[in-house]
C-alpha positions as YAML, in Angstrom:
chain: A
units: angstrom
residues:
- id: 1
  name: ALA
  ca: [0.00, 0.00, 0.00]
- id: 2
  name: ALA
  ca: [2.92, 2.35, 0.62]
- id: 3
  name: THR
  ca: [3.87, 2.47, -3.06]
- id: 4
  name: THR
  ca: [0.28, 3.22, -4.07]
- id: 5
  name: LEU
  ca: [0.08, 6.11, -1.61]
- id: 6
  name: TRP
  ca: [3.48, 7.40, -2.66]
- id: 7
  name: ALA
  ca: [2.41, 7.36, -6.32]
- id: 8
  name: ALA
  ca: [-0.91, 9.06, -5.56]
- id: 9
  name: LEU
  ca: [0.42, 11.79, -3.30]
- id: 10
  name: SER
  ca: [3.94, 12.58, -4.47]
- id: 11
  name: PRO
  ca: [4.34, 15.80, -6.46]
- id: 12
  name: GLN
  ca: [7.09, 13.95, -8.30]
- id: 13
  name: PHE
  ca: [4.39, 12.26, -10.40]
- id: 14
  name: GLU
  ca: [2.23, 15.25, -11.30]
- id: 15
  name: ARG
  ca: [1.58, 15.19, -15.05]
- id: 16
  name: ARG
  ca: [3.74, 12.09, -15.31]
- id: 17
  name: GLY
  ca: [2.28, 8.69, -16.05]
- id: 18
  name: GLY
  ca: [3.22, 5.36, -17.50]
- id: 19
  name: LEU
  ca: [5.78, 4.48, -14.86]
- id: 20
  name: ASP
  ca: [6.16, 1.12, -13.19]
- id: 21
  name: LEU
  ca: [6.71, 1.47, -9.47]
- id: 22
  name: GLU
  ca: [7.73, -0.99, -6.76]
- id: 23
  name: ASP
  ca: [8.84, -0.59, -3.16]
- id: 24
  name: CYS
  ca: [8.37, 3.20, -3.26]
- id: 25
  name: ARG
  ca: [10.68, 3.71, -6.19]
- id: 26
  name: ILE
  ca: [10.57, 3.70, -9.97]
- id: 27
  name: ALA
  ca: [11.13, 0.08, -10.97]
- id: 28
  name: ALA
  ca: [14.32, -0.84, -12.77]
- id: 29
  name: PRO
  ca: [14.34, -3.18, -15.75]
- id: 30
  name: TRP
  ca: [14.19, -6.87, -14.84]
- id: 31
  name: SER
  ca: [17.45, -8.79, -14.58]
- id: 32
  name: GLN
  ca: [18.43, -12.35, -13.74]
- id: 33
  name: ASP
  ca: [20.48, -11.01, -10.82]
- id: 34
  name: ASP
  ca: [17.25, -10.21, -8.94]
- id: 35
  name: PRO
  ca: [14.45, -12.07, -10.74]
- id: 36
  name: ARG
  ca: [11.76, -11.14, -8.19]
- id: 37
  name: ARG
  ca: [12.02, -7.44, -8.98]
- id: 38
  name: GLY
  ca: [11.95, -5.17, -11.97]
- id: 39
  name: VAL
  ca: [9.88, -4.60, -15.07]
- id: 40
  name: ARG
  ca: [9.92, -7.27, -17.75]
- id: 41
  name: ASP
  ca: [10.53, -6.26, -21.37]
- id: 42
  name: TYR
  ca: [7.08, -7.41, -22.47]
- id: 43
  name: ALA
  ca: [5.47, -5.00, -20.00]
- id: 44
  name: LEU
  ca: [7.13, -2.08, -21.79]
- id: 45
  name: ASP
  ca: [6.34, -3.22, -25.33]
- id: 46
  name: PRO
  ca: [4.01, -0.74, -27.11]
- id: 47
  name: ASP
  ca: [2.64, -3.42, -29.46]
- id: 48
  name: SER
  ca: [1.68, -5.59, -26.49]
- id: 49
  name: ALA
  ca: [-0.02, -2.60, -24.87]
- id: 50
  name: VAL
  ca: [-2.12, -1.97, -27.98]
- id: 51
  name: ALA
  ca: [-3.07, -5.65, -28.21]
- id: 52
  name: LEU
  ca: [-4.07, -5.77, -24.53]
- id: 53
  name: TRP
  ca: [-6.13, -2.58, -24.91]
- id: 54
  name: THR
  ca: [-7.94, -3.99, -27.94]
- id: 55
  name: ILE
  ca: [-8.74, -7.28, -26.19]
- id: 56
  name: SER
  ca: [-9.90, -5.41, -23.08]
- id: 57
  name: GLU
  ca: [-12.26, -3.22, -25.12]
- id: 58
  name: ARG
  ca: [-13.79, -6.31, -26.75]
- id: 59
  name: LEU
  ca: [-14.28, -8.04, -23.42]
- id: 60
  name: ILE
  ca: [-15.85, -4.96, -21.86]
- id: 61
  name: ALA
  ca: [-18.18, -4.52, -24.82]
- id: 62
  name: LYS
  ca: [-19.36, -8.14, -24.47]
- id: 63
  name: ALA
  ca: [-19.88, -7.81, -20.71]
- id: 64
  name: ALA
  ca: [-21.49, -4.35, -20.67]
- id: 65
  name: PRO
  ca: [-24.96, -5.29, -21.96]
- id: 66
  name: ALA
  ca: [-25.38, -7.93, -19.24]
- id: 67
  name: ARG
  ca: [-24.51, -5.43, -16.51]
- id: 68
  name: HIS
  ca: [-26.95, -2.81, -17.75]
- id: 69
  name: ARG
  ca: [-30.06, -4.98, -17.94]
- id: 70
  name: VAL
  ca: [-33.03, -3.68, -16.05]
- id: 71
  name: ILE
  ca: [-34.32, -6.11, -13.44]
- id: 72
  name: GLY
  ca: [-37.67, -7.56, -14.45]
- id: 73
  name: SER
  ca: [-37.30, -6.87, -18.16]
...
């Protein structure tokens, strides 16, 4: 929770997005030296981000009508 609060309240992040954070710091790239920490290459890939966004939009569009049904109709 500390990292979430730090990200939300720190003036360091005003008008700055798209960062990966961990343990109250900007995450370094992943390395085999410390495999439990860091940002993997695939998480920074713009093509993967576009693909994930597209899939997410499709899934939301399929789920949205079911959520907005009126009870008793």
